Tab-separated table of C-alpha atoms in Angstrom:
chain	number	residue	atom	x	y	z
Y	961	MET	CA	3.938	8.165	19.172
Y	962	THR	CA	5.088	6.723	15.860
Y	963	ASN	CA	2.948	7.044	12.747
Y	964	GLU	CA	2.272	3.317	12.948
Y	965	GLU	CA	0.989	3.726	16.520
Y	966	LYS	CA	-1.112	6.717	15.461
Y	967	THR	CA	-2.563	4.697	12.587
Y	968	VAL	CA	-3.576	1.871	14.906
Y	969	ALA	CA	-5.091	4.348	17.393
Y	970	LEU	CA	-7.053	6.144	14.661
Y	971	LEU	CA	-8.363	2.855	13.278
Y	972	LYS	CA	-9.291	1.556	16.739
Y	973	ALA	CA	-11.151	4.775	17.547
Y	974	ARG	CA	-13.371	4.170	14.505
Y	975	GLY	CA	-13.662	0.417	14.927
Y	976	TRP	CA	-12.106	-0.031	11.474
Y	977	HIS	CA	-9.785	-2.618	9.985
Y	978	ILE	CA	-6.955	-2.254	7.482
Y	979	SER	CA	-5.507	-4.558	4.830
Y	980	PHE	CA	-2.500	-4.173	2.560
Y	981	ALA	CA	-1.736	-5.389	-0.955
Y	982	GLU	CA	2.027	-4.966	-1.176
Y	983	SER	CA	4.253	-5.493	-4.157
Y	984	CYS	CA	7.686	-3.843	-3.900
Y	985	THR	CA	7.482	-3.544	-0.103
Y	986	ALA	CA	6.752	-7.283	0.168
Y	987	GLY	CA	5.209	-7.182	3.631
Y	988	LEU	CA	7.280	-4.401	5.197
Y	989	ALA	CA	4.215	-2.177	5.667
Y	990	VAL	CA	2.098	-4.792	7.390
Y	991	GLY	CA	5.201	-5.793	9.368
Y	992	ALA	CA	5.596	-2.221	10.586
Y	993	LEU	CA	1.939	-2.184	11.611
Y	994	VAL	CA	2.207	-5.419	13.605
Y	995	ASP	CA	5.160	-3.986	15.502
Y	996	VAL	CA	2.423	-2.040	17.339
Y	997	PRO	CA	1.234	-4.287	20.214
Y	998	SER	CA	-2.502	-3.732	19.636
Y	999	ALA	CA	-2.371	-4.159	15.848
Y	1000	SER	CA	-4.387	-7.369	16.076
Y	1001	SER	CA	-7.458	-5.264	16.829
Y	1002	VAL	CA	-7.273	-3.567	13.402
Y	1003	LEU	CA	-5.675	-6.179	11.121
Y	1004	ASP	CA	-7.137	-9.452	9.896
Y	1005	VAL	CA	-5.400	-10.163	6.574
Y	1006	SER	CA	-3.003	-8.683	4.039
Y	1007	PHE	CA	-1.399	-9.936	0.834
Y	1008	ILE	CA	1.993	-9.747	-0.808
Y	1009	THR	CA	0.970	-9.384	-4.435
Y	1010	TYR	CA	4.396	-9.300	-6.025
Y	1011	ALA	CA	3.463	-10.949	-9.319
Y	1012	ASN	CA	0.837	-9.478	-11.615
Y	1013	GLU	CA	-1.156	-12.704	-11.329
Y	1014	ALA	CA	-1.255	-12.254	-7.554
Y	1015	LYS	CA	-2.539	-8.710	-8.005
Y	1016	THR	CA	-5.422	-9.992	-10.110
Y	1017	ARG	CA	-6.147	-13.063	-7.970
Y	1018	TYR	CA	-5.952	-11.686	-4.436
Y	1019	ALA	CA	-6.512	-7.955	-4.853
Y	1020	HIS	CA	-8.912	-8.356	-7.785
Y	1021	VAL	CA	-7.046	-5.932	-10.042
Y	1022	ASP	CA	-8.469	-6.135	-13.547
Y	1023	ALA	CA	-5.691	-7.477	-15.788
Y	1024	GLU	CA	-6.587	-4.781	-18.328
Y	1025	ILE	CA	-5.548	-2.091	-15.822
Y	1026	ILE	CA	-2.106	-3.686	-15.562
Y	1027	ARG	CA	-1.835	-4.116	-19.344
Y	1028	THR	CA	-2.879	-0.521	-20.011
Y	1029	HIS	CA	-1.103	1.344	-17.217
Y	1030	GLY	CA	1.543	-1.088	-15.986
Y	1031	ALA	CA	2.006	-2.812	-12.654
Y	1032	VAL	CA	3.703	0.312	-11.332
Y	1033	SER	CA	0.961	2.881	-11.775
Y	1034	GLU	CA	-1.478	4.818	-9.656
Y	1035	GLU	CA	-4.324	2.992	-11.382
Y	1036	THR	CA	-2.944	-0.399	-10.361
Y	1037	ALA	CA	-2.096	0.694	-6.805
Y	1038	LEU	CA	-5.587	2.132	-6.388
Y	1039	ALA	CA	-7.196	-1.052	-7.703
Y	1040	MET	CA	-4.989	-3.045	-5.308
Y	1041	ALA	CA	-6.122	-0.913	-2.358
Y	1042	GLU	CA	-9.801	-1.166	-3.155
Y	1043	GLY	CA	-9.564	-4.842	-4.046
Y	1044	VAL	CA	-7.793	-5.875	-0.853
Y	1045	ALA	CA	-10.200	-3.846	1.284
Y	1046	LYS	CA	-13.224	-5.460	-0.331
Y	1047	GLU	CA	-11.698	-8.966	-0.302
Y	1048	SER	CA	-10.882	-8.705	3.416
Y	1049	GLY	CA	-13.939	-6.730	4.521
Y	1050	ALA	CA	-11.720	-3.903	5.787
Y	1051	GLU	CA	-12.708	-0.257	5.731
Y	1052	VAL	CA	-9.143	0.690	4.783
Y	1053	GLY	CA	-7.042	-0.776	2.005
Y	1054	VAL	CA	-3.527	0.194	0.950
Y	1055	GLY	CA	-1.923	-0.753	-2.365
Y	1056	ILE	CA	1.822	-0.338	-2.950
Y	1057	SER	CA	3.627	-1.048	-6.220
Y	1058	GLY	CA	7.000	0.253	-7.310
Y	1059	ILE	CA	10.487	-0.198	-8.664
Y	1060	ALA	CA	12.916	-0.741	-5.810
Y	1061	GLY	CA	15.881	-1.453	-8.092
Y	1062	PRO	CA	18.652	-1.696	-8.754
Y	1063	GLY	CA	17.272	-2.654	-12.186
Y	1064	GLY	CA	13.866	-2.424	-13.783
Y	1065	GLY	CA	13.580	1.321	-14.094
Y	1066	THR	CA	12.821	3.243	-17.272
Y	1067	GLU	CA	13.046	6.895	-18.208
Y	1068	GLU	CA	9.325	7.255	-17.516
Y	1069	LYS	CA	9.435	5.179	-14.321
Y	1070	PRO	CA	12.949	5.281	-12.878
Y	1071	VAL	CA	14.215	3.186	-9.997
Y	1072	GLY	CA	12.764	4.612	-6.804
Y	1073	THR	CA	9.290	5.197	-8.296
Y	1074	VAL	CA	6.547	3.893	-6.023
Y	1075	CYS	CA	2.801	4.215	-6.581
Y	1076	PHE	CA	0.348	4.180	-3.702
Y	1077	GLY	CA	-3.382	3.603	-3.539
Y	1078	PHE	CA	-5.552	4.316	-0.539
Y	1079	TYR	CA	-9.133	3.159	-0.102
Y	1080	ILE	CA	-10.664	4.599	3.043
Y	1081	ASN	CA	-14.282	3.794	3.779
Y	1082	GLY	CA	-15.259	4.201	0.133
Y	1083	LYS	CA	-12.998	7.151	-0.694
Y	1084	ARG	CA	-10.151	6.521	-3.115
Y	1085	SER	CA	-6.882	8.387	-3.596
Y	1086	ALA	CA	-3.598	7.608	-5.278
Y	1087	CYS	CA	-0.184	9.190	-5.650
Y	1088	THR	CA	3.303	8.501	-6.912
Y	1089	CYS	CA	6.587	9.203	-5.146
Y	1090	ARG	CA	10.007	9.190	-6.720
Y	1091	PHE	CA	12.401	8.424	-3.906
Y	1092	GLY	CA	15.453	8.563	-6.150
Y	1093	ALA	CA	18.363	6.254	-6.712
Y	1094	LEU	CA	18.480	4.841	-3.206
Y	1095	SER	CA	19.331	1.257	-2.359
Y	1096	ARG	CA	16.598	-1.328	-2.771
Y	1097	ARG	CA	16.086	-1.470	0.979
Y	1098	GLU	CA	15.975	2.333	1.309
Y	1099	VAL	CA	13.305	2.630	-1.402
Y	1100	ARG	CA	11.173	0.036	0.357
Y	1101	GLU	CA	11.642	1.648	3.777
Y	1102	SER	CA	10.896	5.109	2.352
Y	1103	ALA	CA	7.682	3.741	0.859
Y	1104	VAL	CA	6.588	2.327	4.219
Y	1105	ARG	CA	7.307	5.613	6.014
Y	1106	PHE	CA	5.272	7.438	3.352
Y	1107	VAL	CA	2.343	5.032	3.783
Y	1108	PHE	CA	2.042	5.642	7.508
Y	1109	ARG	CA	2.494	9.417	7.237
Y	1110	SER	CA	-0.255	9.388	4.625
Y	1111	LEU	CA	-2.559	7.174	6.673
Y	1112	VAL	CA	-2.310	9.452	9.692
Y	1113	THR	CA	-3.305	12.410	7.515
Y	1114	LEU	CA	-6.069	10.569	5.666
Y	1115	LEU	CA	-7.598	9.042	8.810
Y	1116	LYS	CA	-7.781	12.294	10.779
């Protein structure tokens, strides 16, 4: 079983739903989930919140969080996760924001930095991964793999 299949099975067993607010992955995570045939039983809606304005409008991220911490931060990813879960009525929300490259990185946040937020039935957690100087596609794919590995662990 893939981690995506395990995620769907774990959500179905609880009768829960999941929603994503994706920035740098731009729909790859929700796309990986819907590759699982029974995903429709756990997914109603997700958002690609690439622009900061989309993060505030659809995932209800307070603009002050973005101004203070940046769009690529654990604080923003966590707010995205909680916001999308509450907006969609899902028990599980995932927020993903990062720098896929090849430009846009800084010394503090180099290319390959991706921040993740998880909101699971009221519990919040966030983390940052630095995937390194991979290609844009590889950073995005690495982020999606990390999301589903994390979800399997967090949902068990």
